[in-house]
PDB file of N, CA and C in Angstrom:
ATOM      1  N   MET A 273       1.822  -9.259  16.742  1.00 52.00           N
ATOM      2  CA  MET A 273       0.534  -9.968  15.639  1.00 52.00           C
ATOM      3  C   MET A 273      -0.543  -9.814  16.037  1.00 52.00           C
ATOM      4  N   ALA A 274      -1.826  -9.487  15.203  1.00 53.00           N
ATOM      5  CA  ALA A 274      -2.661  -9.294  15.275  1.00 53.00           C
ATOM      6  C   ALA A 274      -3.648 -10.973  15.401  1.00 53.00           C
ATOM      7  N   SER A 275      -4.098 -11.408  16.540  1.00 61.00           N
ATOM      8  CA  SER A 275      -5.440 -12.034  16.474  1.00 61.00           C
ATOM      9  C   SER A 275      -6.185 -12.267  15.020  1.00 61.00           C
ATOM     10  N   PRO A 276      -7.597 -13.167  15.618  1.00 58.00           N
ATOM     11  CA  PRO A 276      -7.516 -13.592  14.394  1.00 58.00           C
ATOM     12  C   PRO A 276      -8.873 -13.216  14.594  1.00 58.00           C
ATOM     13  N   PRO A 277     -10.501 -12.656  13.365  1.00 55.00           N
ATOM     14  CA  PRO A 277     -11.490 -12.266  13.932  1.00 55.00           C
ATOM     15  C   PRO A 277     -12.272 -13.159  14.644  1.00 55.00           C
ATOM     16  N   ARG A 278     -13.056 -12.359  16.322  1.00 62.00           N
ATOM     17  CA  ARG A 278     -13.720 -12.973  16.865  1.00 62.00           C
ATOM     18  C   ARG A 278     -15.069 -13.448  16.584  1.00 62.00           C
ATOM     19  N   SER A 279     -15.601 -12.676  15.675  1.00 61.00           N
ATOM     20  CA  SER A 279     -16.964 -12.929  15.216  1.00 61.00           C
ATOM     21  C   SER A 279     -16.763 -11.957  13.556  1.00 61.00           C
ATOM     22  N   ARG A 280     -18.262 -12.440  13.170  1.00 56.00           N
ATOM     23  CA  ARG A 280     -18.522 -12.034  11.589  1.00 56.00           C
ATOM     24  C   ARG A 280     -18.561 -10.438  11.429  1.00 56.00           C
ATOM     25  N   ARG A 281     -18.775  -9.838  12.731  1.00 55.00           N
ATOM     26  CA  ARG A 281     -19.073  -7.975  12.517  1.00 55.00           C
ATOM     27  C   ARG A 281     -17.173  -7.937  12.627  1.00 55.00           C
ATOM     28  N   ASP A 282     -16.390  -8.095  13.520  1.00 53.00           N
ATOM     29  CA  ASP A 282     -15.066  -8.357  13.340  1.00 53.00           C
ATOM     30  C   ASP A 282     -14.761  -8.067  11.901  1.00 53.00           C
ATOM     31  N   VAL A 283     -15.042  -9.218  10.841  1.00 53.00           N
ATOM     32  CA  VAL A 283     -14.287  -9.307   9.076  1.00 53.00           C
ATOM     33  C   VAL A 283     -14.911  -8.305   8.960  1.00 53.00           C
ATOM     34  N   LEU A 284     -16.443  -7.927   8.960  1.00 54.00           N
ATOM     35  CA  LEU A 284     -16.730  -6.918   8.065  1.00 54.00           C
ATOM     36  C   LEU A 284     -16.377  -5.707   8.432  1.00 54.00           C
ATOM     37  N   ARG A 285     -15.646  -5.428   9.427  1.00 54.00           N
ATOM     38  CA  ARG A 285     -14.906  -4.019   9.816  1.00 54.00           C
ATOM     39  C   ARG A 285     -13.660  -3.852   9.132  1.00 54.00           C
ATOM     40  N   ALA A 286     -13.060  -4.997   8.652  1.00 51.00           N
ATOM     41  CA  ALA A 286     -11.829  -4.782   7.718  1.00 51.00           C
ATOM     42  C   ALA A 286     -12.043  -3.768   6.741  1.00 51.00           C
ATOM     43  N   LEU A 287     -10.689  -3.131   6.368  1.00 52.00           N
ATOM     44  CA  LEU A 287     -10.361  -2.258   5.252  1.00 52.00           C
ATOM     45  C   LEU A 287     -10.038  -2.358   3.946  1.00 52.00           C
ATOM     46  N   GLY A 288     -10.735  -2.178   3.181  1.00 54.00           N
ATOM     47  CA  GLY A 288      -9.320  -2.519   2.138  1.00 54.00           C
ATOM     48  C   GLY A 288      -9.297  -1.057   1.168  1.00 54.00           C
ATOM     49  N   VAL A 289      -8.298  -0.766   0.254  1.00 55.00           N
ATOM     50  CA  VAL A 289      -8.146   0.482  -0.402  1.00 55.00           C
ATOM     51  C   VAL A 289      -8.142   0.290  -1.930  1.00 55.00           C
ATOM     52  N   GLY A 290      -9.443  -0.387  -2.006  1.00 57.00           N
ATOM     53  CA  GLY A 290      -9.724  -0.628  -3.710  1.00 57.00           C
ATOM     54  C   GLY A 290      -8.529  -1.148  -4.008  1.00 57.00           C
ATOM     55  N   ALA A 291      -8.161  -0.213  -5.108  1.00 55.00           N
ATOM     56  CA  ALA A 291      -7.327  -1.267  -6.337  1.00 55.00           C
ATOM     57  C   ALA A 291      -6.120  -1.489  -5.911  1.00 55.00           C
ATOM     58  N   LEU A 292      -5.491  -1.364  -4.704  1.00 59.00           N
ATOM     59  CA  LEU A 292      -4.679  -1.399  -3.718  1.00 59.00           C
ATOM     60  C   LEU A 292      -5.186  -2.045  -3.045  1.00 59.00           C
ATOM     61  N   ALA A 293      -5.619  -3.404  -2.984  1.00 62.00           N
ATOM     62  CA  ALA A 293      -6.184  -4.128  -2.510  1.00 62.00           C
ATOM     63  C   ALA A 293      -5.667  -5.422  -2.983  1.00 62.00           C
ATOM     64  N   ILE A 294      -5.652  -5.583  -4.508  1.00 68.00           N
ATOM     65  CA  ILE A 294      -5.066  -6.627  -4.830  1.00 68.00           C
ATOM     66  C   ILE A 294      -4.361  -6.268  -6.096  1.00 68.00           C
ATOM     67  N   GLY A 295      -3.418  -6.367  -7.165  1.00 82.00           N
ATOM     68  CA  GLY A 295      -3.411  -6.056  -8.435  1.00 82.00           C
ATOM     69  C   GLY A 295      -1.553  -5.358  -8.753  1.00 82.00           C
ATOM     70  N   ASP A 296      -1.782  -5.288  -9.581  1.00 85.00           N
ATOM     71  CA  ASP A 296      -0.628  -4.718 -10.871  1.00 85.00           C
ATOM     72  C   ASP A 296      -0.183  -4.279 -10.068  1.00 85.00           C
ATOM     73  N   ILE A 297      -0.918  -2.896  -9.357  1.00 87.00           N
ATOM     74  CA  ILE A 297      -1.052  -1.006  -9.179  1.00 87.00           C
ATOM     75  C   ILE A 297      -0.331  -1.611  -7.619  1.00 87.00           C
ATOM     76  N   LYS A 298      -1.043  -2.541  -7.067  1.00 87.00           N
ATOM     77  CA  LYS A 298      -0.490  -2.831  -5.665  1.00 87.00           C
ATOM     78  C   LYS A 298       0.807  -3.484  -5.993  1.00 87.00           C
ATOM     79  N   TYR A 299       1.054  -3.970  -7.039  1.00 89.00           N
ATOM     80  CA  TYR A 299       2.860  -4.757  -7.057  1.00 89.00           C
ATOM     81  C   TYR A 299       3.714  -3.523  -7.233  1.00 89.00           C
ATOM     82  N   ARG A 300       2.927  -2.845  -8.094  1.00 92.00           N
ATOM     83  CA  ARG A 300       4.061  -1.544  -8.624  1.00 92.00           C
ATOM     84  C   ARG A 300       3.559  -0.035  -7.732  1.00 92.00           C
ATOM     85  N   VAL A 301       3.203   0.163  -7.028  1.00 91.00           N
ATOM     86  CA  VAL A 301       3.054   0.825  -5.100  1.00 91.00           C
ATOM     87  C   VAL A 301       4.348   0.370  -4.331  1.00 91.00           C
ATOM     88  N   HIS A 302       4.266  -0.912  -3.950  1.00 89.00           N
ATOM     89  CA  HIS A 302       4.896  -1.462  -3.202  1.00 89.00           C
ATOM     90  C   HIS A 302       6.612  -2.074  -4.094  1.00 89.00           C
ATOM     91  N   THR A 303       6.934  -1.859  -4.827  1.00 92.00           N
ATOM     92  CA  THR A 303       7.923  -2.319  -5.432  1.00 92.00           C
ATOM     93  C   THR A 303       9.188  -0.498  -5.574  1.00 92.00           C
ATOM     94  N   GLY A 304       8.256   0.198  -5.950  1.00 93.00           N
ATOM     95  CA  GLY A 304       8.483   1.847  -5.832  1.00 93.00           C
ATOM     96  C   GLY A 304       8.225   1.917  -4.469  1.00 93.00           C
ATOM     97  N   LEU A 305       8.145   1.904  -3.193  1.00 91.00           N
ATOM     98  CA  LEU A 305       8.225   2.526  -2.422  1.00 91.00           C
ATOM     99  C   LEU A 305       9.514   1.673  -1.175  1.00 91.00           C
ATOM    100  N   LEU A 306      10.067   0.199  -1.612  1.00 90.00           N
ATOM    101  CA  LEU A 306      10.893  -0.337  -1.456  1.00 90.00           C
ATOM    102  C   LEU A 306      12.395  -0.479  -1.905  1.00 90.00           C
ATOM    103  N   GLY A 307      11.658   0.471  -3.355  1.00 92.00           N
ATOM    104  CA  GLY A 307      12.964   0.873  -3.739  1.00 92.00           C
ATOM    105  C   GLY A 307      13.164   1.938  -3.270  1.00 92.00           C
ATOM    106  N   ARG A 308      12.424   2.911  -3.363  1.00 90.00           N
ATOM    107  CA  ARG A 308      12.718   4.681  -2.732  1.00 90.00           C
ATOM    108  C   ARG A 308      13.454   4.455  -0.965  1.00 90.00           C
ATOM    109  N   MET A 309      13.125   3.545  -0.550  1.00 90.00           N
ATOM    110  CA  MET A 309      14.296   2.764   0.906  1.00 90.00           C
ATOM    111  C   MET A 309      15.167   2.224   0.807  1.00 90.00           C
ATOM    112  N   HIS A 310      15.265   1.140  -0.247  1.00 90.00           N
ATOM    113  CA  HIS A 310      16.864   1.268  -0.821  1.00 90.00           C
ATOM    114  C   HIS A 310      17.612   2.176  -1.415  1.00 90.00           C
ATOM    115  N   ALA A 311      17.179   3.139  -1.725  1.00 93.00           N
ATOM    116  CA  ALA A 311      17.595   3.893  -2.180  1.00 93.00           C
ATOM    117  C   ALA A 311      18.725   5.104  -1.411  1.00 93.00           C
ATOM    118  N   THR A 312      18.392   4.996  -0.946  1.00 88.00           N
ATOM    119  CA  THR A 312      19.197   5.798   0.321  1.00 88.00           C
ATOM    120  C   THR A 312      19.395   5.743   1.804  1.00 88.00           C
ATOM    121  N   ASP A 313      20.708   5.522   2.363  1.00 89.00           N
ATOM    122  CA  ASP A 313      21.451   5.427   3.427  1.00 89.00           C
ATOM    123  C   ASP A 313      21.224   5.576   5.093  1.00 89.00           C
ATOM    124  N   SER A 314      20.211   6.399   5.100  1.00 87.00           N
ATOM    125  CA  SER A 314      19.279   7.658   6.374  1.00 87.00           C
ATOM    126  C   SER A 314      17.815   6.538   6.283  1.00 87.00           C
ATOM    127  N   PRO A 315      17.170   6.607   6.883  1.00 86.00           N
ATOM    128  CA  PRO A 315      15.297   6.165   7.428  1.00 86.00           C
ATOM    129  C   PRO A 315      14.879   6.343   7.095  1.00 86.00           C
ATOM    130  N   VAL A 316      13.798   5.606   6.255  1.00 84.00           N
ATOM    131  CA  VAL A 316      13.090   6.249   5.404  1.00 84.00           C
ATOM    132  C   VAL A 316      11.249   5.840   5.769  1.00 84.00           C
ATOM    133  N   TYR A 317      11.083   7.033   6.117  1.00 85.00           N
ATOM    134  CA  TYR A 317       9.500   6.019   6.666  1.00 85.00           C
ATOM    135  C   TYR A 317       8.286   6.765   5.942  1.00 85.00           C
ATOM    136  N   LEU A 318       7.906   5.354   5.523  1.00 87.00           N
ATOM    137  CA  LEU A 318       6.598   5.625   4.670  1.00 87.00           C
ATOM    138  C   LEU A 318       5.515   5.555   5.011  1.00 87.00           C
ATOM    139  N   SER A 319       4.012   5.763   4.689  1.00 85.00           N
ATOM    140  CA  SER A 319       2.648   5.596   5.230  1.00 85.00           C
ATOM    141  C   SER A 319       1.918   6.068   4.182  1.00 85.00           C
ATOM    142  N   TYR A 320       0.102   5.883   4.210  1.00 86.00           N
ATOM    143  CA  TYR A 320      -0.653   5.792   3.529  1.00 86.00           C
ATOM    144  C   TYR A 320      -1.058   7.055   2.514  1.00 86.00           C
ATOM    145  N   PRO A 321      -0.851   7.986   3.110  1.00 90.00           N
ATOM    146  CA  PRO A 321       0.072   8.854   2.184  1.00 90.00           C
ATOM    147  C   PRO A 321       0.958   8.930   1.184  1.00 90.00           C
ATOM    148  N   GLU A 322       2.326   8.491   1.347  1.00 91.00           N
ATOM    149  CA  GLU A 322       3.095   8.145   0.114  1.00 91.00           C
ATOM    150  C   GLU A 322       2.450   6.980  -0.622  1.00 91.00           C
ATOM    151  N   ALA A 323       1.967   6.111   0.213  1.00 90.00           N
ATOM    152  CA  ALA A 323       1.702   4.755  -1.227  1.00 90.00           C
ATOM    153  C   ALA A 323       0.790   5.341  -2.127  1.00 90.00           C
ATOM    154  N   PHE A 324      -0.557   6.705  -1.244  1.00 90.00           N
ATOM    155  CA  PHE A 324      -1.122   7.020  -2.214  1.00 90.00           C
ATOM    156  C   PHE A 324      -0.942   7.524  -3.475  1.00 90.00           C
ATOM    157  N   GLU A 325       0.057   8.509  -3.105  1.00 94.00           N
ATOM    158  CA  GLU A 325       0.418   9.835  -4.286  1.00 94.00           C
ATOM    159  C   GLU A 325       1.390   8.793  -5.108  1.00 94.00           C
ATOM    160  N   MET A 326       2.595   7.480  -4.512  1.00 93.00           N
ATOM    161  CA  MET A 326       2.335   7.184  -5.405  1.00 93.00           C
ATOM    162  C   MET A 326       1.366   5.773  -6.297  1.00 93.00           C
ATOM    163  N   ALA A 327       0.596   5.366  -5.682  1.00 90.00           N
ATOM    164  CA  ALA A 327      -0.159   4.671  -6.955  1.00 90.00           C
ATOM    165  C   ALA A 327      -0.948   5.547  -8.084  1.00 90.00           C
ATOM    166  N   ARG A 328      -0.994   7.257  -7.129  1.00 92.00           N
ATOM    167  CA  ARG A 328      -1.481   8.118  -8.816  1.00 92.00           C
ATOM    168  C   ARG A 328      -1.230   8.629  -8.976  1.00 92.00           C
ATOM    169  N   GLU A 329       0.342   8.438  -9.360  1.00 93.00           N
ATOM    170  CA  GLU A 329       1.824   8.632  -9.779  1.00 93.00           C
ATOM    171  C   GLU A 329       0.894   7.583 -11.575  1.00 93.00           C
ATOM    172  N   ILE A 330       1.414   5.907 -10.736  1.00 90.00           N
ATOM    173  CA  ILE A 330       1.083   5.207 -11.978  1.00 90.00           C
ATOM    174  C   ILE A 330       0.298   5.030 -12.467  1.00 90.00           C
ATOM    175  N   VAL A 331      -0.934   5.521 -12.138  1.00 88.00           N
ATOM    176  CA  VAL A 331      -2.423   5.543 -13.047  1.00 88.00           C
ATOM    177  C   VAL A 331      -1.729   6.457 -13.885  1.00 88.00           C
ATOM    178  N   ALA A 332      -2.147   8.148 -13.695  1.00 91.00           N
ATOM    179  CA  ALA A 332      -1.393   8.720 -13.749  1.00 91.00           C
ATOM    180  C   ALA A 332      -0.793   8.637 -14.909  1.00 91.00           C
ATOM    181  N   ASP A 333       0.282   7.680 -15.304  1.00 88.00           N
ATOM    182  CA  ASP A 333       1.418   7.894 -15.992  1.00 88.00           C
ATOM    183  C   ASP A 333       0.709   6.301 -17.024  1.00 88.00           C
ATOM    184  N   ARG A 334      -0.323   5.537 -16.874  1.00 82.00           N
ATOM    185  CA  ARG A 334      -1.078   5.354 -17.476  1.00 82.00           C
ATOM    186  C   ARG A 334      -1.872   5.963 -18.521  1.00 82.00           C
ATOM    187  N   LEU A 335      -2.316   7.017 -18.480  1.00 79.00           N
ATOM    188  CA  LEU A 335      -3.586   7.732 -19.360  1.00 79.00           C
ATOM    189  C   LEU A 335      -2.937   8.237 -20.364  1.00 79.00           C
TER     190      LEU A 335
END
Protein backbone atom coordinates (compact mmCIF):
# COMPACT_ATOMS: atom_id res chain seq x y z
CA MET A 1 0.00 0.00 0.00
CA ALA A 2 1.30 3.46 -0.90
CA SER A 3 2.18 5.83 1.88
CA PRO A 4 0.63 9.30 2.04
CA PRO A 5 2.57 12.21 0.53
CA ARG A 6 5.17 13.67 2.88
CA SER A 7 5.18 17.17 1.48
CA ARG A 8 3.45 19.48 -0.96
CA ARG A 9 6.19 18.69 -3.48
CA ASP A 10 5.18 14.99 -3.39
CA VAL A 11 1.57 15.92 -4.09
CA LEU A 12 2.57 18.11 -7.03
CA ARG A 13 4.26 15.14 -8.70
CA ALA A 14 0.95 13.27 -8.96
CA LEU A 15 -0.19 12.34 -12.47
CA GLY A 16 -3.72 12.28 -13.87
CA VAL A 17 -4.65 11.22 -17.38
CA GLY A 18 -6.93 13.96 -18.67
CA ALA A 19 -10.52 12.85 -18.97
CA LEU A 20 -9.66 9.48 -17.43
CA ALA A 21 -9.13 11.11 -14.04
CA ILE A 22 -12.91 11.36 -13.50
CA GLY A 23 -16.13 11.10 -15.41
CA ASP A 24 -18.10 9.10 -17.90
CA ILE A 25 -15.15 8.12 -20.12
CA LYS A 26 -13.33 6.70 -17.08
CA TYR A 27 -16.41 4.71 -16.09
CA ARG A 28 -16.82 3.34 -19.62
CA VAL A 29 -13.13 2.41 -19.87
CA HIS A 30 -13.20 0.60 -16.51
CA THR A 31 -16.40 -1.22 -17.43
CA GLY A 32 -15.03 -2.20 -20.84
CA LEU A 33 -11.73 -3.48 -19.48
CA LEU A 34 -13.46 -5.45 -16.73
CA GLY A 35 -15.78 -6.88 -19.38
CA ARG A 36 -12.77 -8.09 -21.38
CA MET A 37 -11.36 -9.77 -18.28
CA HIS A 38 -14.66 -11.38 -17.43
CA ALA A 39 -15.25 -12.68 -20.98
CA THR A 40 -12.28 -15.06 -20.99
CA ASP A 41 -11.18 -18.07 -18.99
CA SER A 42 -7.48 -17.24 -19.28
CA PRO A 43 -5.69 -14.40 -17.49
CA VAL A 44 -5.81 -11.01 -19.22
CA TYR A 45 -3.16 -8.41 -18.42
CA LEU A 46 -4.20 -4.85 -19.17
CA SER A 47 -2.22 -1.66 -18.75
CA TYR A 48 -2.16 1.98 -19.85
CA PRO A 49 -1.97 1.27 -23.63
CA GLU A 50 -5.11 -0.88 -23.55
CA ALA A 51 -6.99 1.67 -21.46
CA PHE A 52 -5.92 4.50 -23.75
CA GLU A 53 -6.98 2.59 -26.87
CA MET A 54 -10.38 1.83 -25.35
CA ALA A 55 -10.81 5.50 -24.42
CA ARG A 56 -10.04 6.46 -28.03
CA GLU A 57 -12.63 3.97 -29.31
CA ILE A 58 -15.26 5.33 -26.92
CA VAL A 59 -14.57 8.93 -27.94
CA ALA A 60 -14.55 8.00 -31.66
CA ASP A 61 -17.98 6.38 -31.28
CA ARG A 62 -19.34 9.65 -29.89
CA LEU A 63 -18.18 11.76 -32.85
